[in-house]
Coordinates of C-alpha atoms in Angstrom, one line a residue:
X273 CA 27.9 0.4 -1.8
X274 CA 29.3 -2.7 -0.2
X275 CA 26.2 -4.6 -1.3
X276 CA 26.7 -3.4 -4.9
X277 CA 30.3 -4.6 -4.9
X278 CA 29.3 -8.0 -3.5
X279 CA 26.5 -8.4 -6.1
X280 CA 28.8 -7.5 -8.9
X281 CA 31.6 -9.7 -7.7
X282 CA 29.2 -12.7 -7.4
X283 CA 27.2 -11.9 -10.5
X284 CA 24.0 -11.8 -8.3
X285 CA 20.8 -9.9 -8.1
X286 CA 18.6 -8.9 -5.2
X287 CA 14.8 -8.9 -5.5
X288 CA 12.2 -7.4 -3.1
X289 CA 9.4 -9.6 -2.0
X290 CA 6.2 -8.4 -0.3
X291 CA 4.9 -10.8 2.4
X292 CA 1.3 -9.4 2.3
X293 CA 0.8 -10.8 -1.2
X294 CA 0.9 -14.3 0.3
X295 CA -2.3 -13.9 2.3
X296 CA -4.8 -16.5 0.9
X297 CA -7.6 -13.9 1.0
X298 CA -5.7 -11.6 -1.3
X299 CA -5.0 -14.4 -3.7
X300 CA -8.7 -15.2 -3.7
X301 CA -9.6 -11.5 -4.1
X302 CA -7.5 -11.4 -7.3
X303 CA -9.5 -14.4 -8.6
X304 CA -12.7 -12.5 -7.9
X305 CA -11.9 -9.4 -9.9
X306 CA -14.1 -10.6 -12.8
X307 CA -17.1 -10.4 -10.5
X308 CA -16.8 -6.6 -10.1
X309 CA -16.0 -5.7 -13.8
X310 CA -13.6 -3.1 -15.0
X311 CA -12.0 -1.0 -12.2
X312 CA -13.3 2.5 -11.5
X313 CA -11.3 3.2 -8.4
X314 CA -8.8 1.6 -6.1
X315 CA -8.1 2.8 -2.6
X316 CA -5.2 1.4 -0.6
X317 CA -4.4 2.7 2.9
X318 CA -1.7 1.8 5.4
X319 CA -1.9 4.1 8.5
X320 CA 0.2 3.4 11.5
X321 CA 1.0 5.2 14.8
X322 CA 4.7 4.7 14.9
X323 CA 5.7 8.4 15.3
X324 CA 3.0 9.3 17.8
X325 CA 3.2 6.5 20.3
X326 CA 5.8 7.4 23.0
X327 CA 6.6 3.8 24.0
X328 CA 7.4 2.5 20.5
X329 CA 11.1 2.1 19.5
X330 CA 11.7 3.2 16.0
X331 CA 14.4 1.6 13.9
X332 CA 17.2 4.0 13.0
X333 CA 16.7 3.5 9.2
X334 CA 13.0 4.6 9.6
X335 CA 14.1 8.0 11.0
X336 CA 16.0 9.4 8.0
X337 CA 14.8 10.6 4.6
X338 CA 17.1 10.3 1.6
X339 CA 16.3 11.4 -1.9
X340 CA 13.1 9.5 -1.6
X341 CA 11.2 9.9 1.7
X342 CA 11.6 6.7 3.7
X343 CA 7.8 6.3 4.2
X344 CA 7.4 5.8 0.5
X345 CA 10.1 3.1 0.5
X346 CA 8.7 1.5 3.6
X347 CA 4.9 1.7 3.5
X348 CA 4.0 3.0 0.0
X349 CA 6.0 0.3 -1.7
X350 CA 3.7 -2.3 -0.2
X351 CA 0.7 -0.3 -1.5
X352 CA 2.2 -0.1 -4.9
X353 CA 2.8 -3.9 -4.9
X354 CA -0.9 -4.4 -4.4
X355 CA -1.8 -2.1 -7.3
X356 CA 0.6 -4.0 -9.5
X357 CA -0.6 -7.4 -8.2
X358 CA -4.3 -6.7 -8.9
X359 CA -3.9 -4.6 -12.1
X360 CA -1.0 -3.7 -14.3
X361 CA -1.4 0.0 -14.0
X362 CA -0.9 2.4 -16.8
X363 CA -0.2 5.6 -14.8
X364 CA -0.9 8.7 -16.8
X365 CA -0.5 11.4 -14.1
X366 CA -0.1 11.5 -10.4
X367 CA -0.5 14.1 -7.6
X368 CA 0.9 13.8 -4.1
X369 CA 0.8 15.7 -0.9
X370 CA 2.7 15.0 2.3
X371 CA 3.1 16.2 5.8
X372 CA 6.3 16.3 7.8
X373 CA 7.1 15.3 11.3
X374 CA 8.9 18.3 12.7
X375 CA 10.6 16.5 15.5
X376 CA 12.2 13.9 13.3
X377 CA 12.4 16.2 10.2
X378 CA 11.0 13.5 7.9
X379 CA 7.8 12.9 5.9
X380 CA 5.2 11.2 8.1
X381 CA 2.1 11.0 5.9
X382 CA 1.5 10.8 2.1
X383 CA -1.6 11.0 0.0
X384 CA -1.0 10.0 -3.6
X385 CA -3.6 10.0 -6.4
X386 CA -2.8 8.1 -9.5
X387 CA -4.6 8.6 -12.8
X388 CA -4.7 5.5 -15.0
X389 CA -6.1 5.1 -18.5
X390 CA -9.6 4.1 -17.4
X391 CA -9.7 4.5 -13.6
X392 CA -7.9 6.2 -10.7
X393 CA -6.3 4.9 -7.6
X394 CA -5.5 6.5 -4.2
X395 CA -2.7 5.5 -1.8
X396 CA -2.6 6.8 1.7
X397 CA 0.3 6.0 4.1
X398 CA 1.0 7.5 7.5
X399 CA 3.2 6.9 10.6
X400 CA 1.3 9.4 12.7
X401 CA -2.3 8.2 13.1
X402 CA -3.3 7.4 16.7
X403 CA -5.1 4.1 17.1
X404 CA -3.9 2.7 13.8
X405 CA -1.7 -0.3 14.2
X406 CA -0.9 -1.2 10.6
X407 CA -4.6 -0.9 9.6
X408 CA -3.9 -1.8 6.0
X409 CA -7.0 -1.8 3.7
X410 CA -7.6 -2.5 0.1
X411 CA -10.8 -1.4 -1.6
X412 CA -11.4 -2.0 -5.3
X413 CA -14.5 -0.5 -6.9
X414 CA -15.6 -1.8 -10.3
X415 CA -18.4 -1.2 -12.7
X416 CA -20.4 -4.1 -11.4
X417 CA -19.4 -4.3 -7.7
X418 CA -16.6 -3.9 -5.1
X419 CA -14.1 -6.0 -3.2
X420 CA -12.7 -4.9 0.2
X421 CA -10.1 -6.5 2.4
X422 CA -8.8 -5.3 5.8
X423 CA -5.6 -6.5 7.5
X424 CA -7.3 -6.5 10.9
X425 CA -9.6 -9.3 9.6
X426 CA -7.3 -11.0 7.1
X427 CA -9.4 -14.0 6.2
X428 CA -12.5 -12.0 5.1
X429 CA -13.2 -10.4 1.7
X430 CA -16.3 -8.2 1.4
X431 CA -18.0 -8.4 -2.0
X432 CA -20.8 -6.0 -2.8
X433 CA -22.8 -5.6 -6.0
X434 CA -26.1 -4.1 -7.1
X435 CA -28.0 -6.7 -5.2
X436 CA -26.2 -5.6 -2.0
X437 CA -24.8 -9.1 -1.7
X438 CA -21.9 -9.6 0.7
X439 CA -19.6 -12.6 1.4

């Protein structure tokens, strides 16, 4: 509420930025979309182990759900930014399923399937996957090939087509 008042008083607007979109490989990946043809499916995952590792300190704001579960505002918003970066989605329908962390009483994992006009996309986010330290991945499957990018190897794009060619 204080921020709203300050914004109104100063006639100012706040915008969200997503740091992942600045990775050179993701910029290159967007330039390669024509190599794979029209999209058939997009899968974006962002699993983490924040809620299952005992030695990790969790910020207070990440331990409370509001009207919208915080995991959607925290992790899924990054995934949606990729979807909008690569394609301007025309979402027709969606289906989501989540699991809850009983100790913290908040959503810990979400699966979301989005149906677009000519393809579908799947977003998976979790804070309860052992061994996953922000293992963000983007997989785009087109009619002529696919592109894949993994946060744990951020300078590499994997391109595959019917000749099984990879970069």
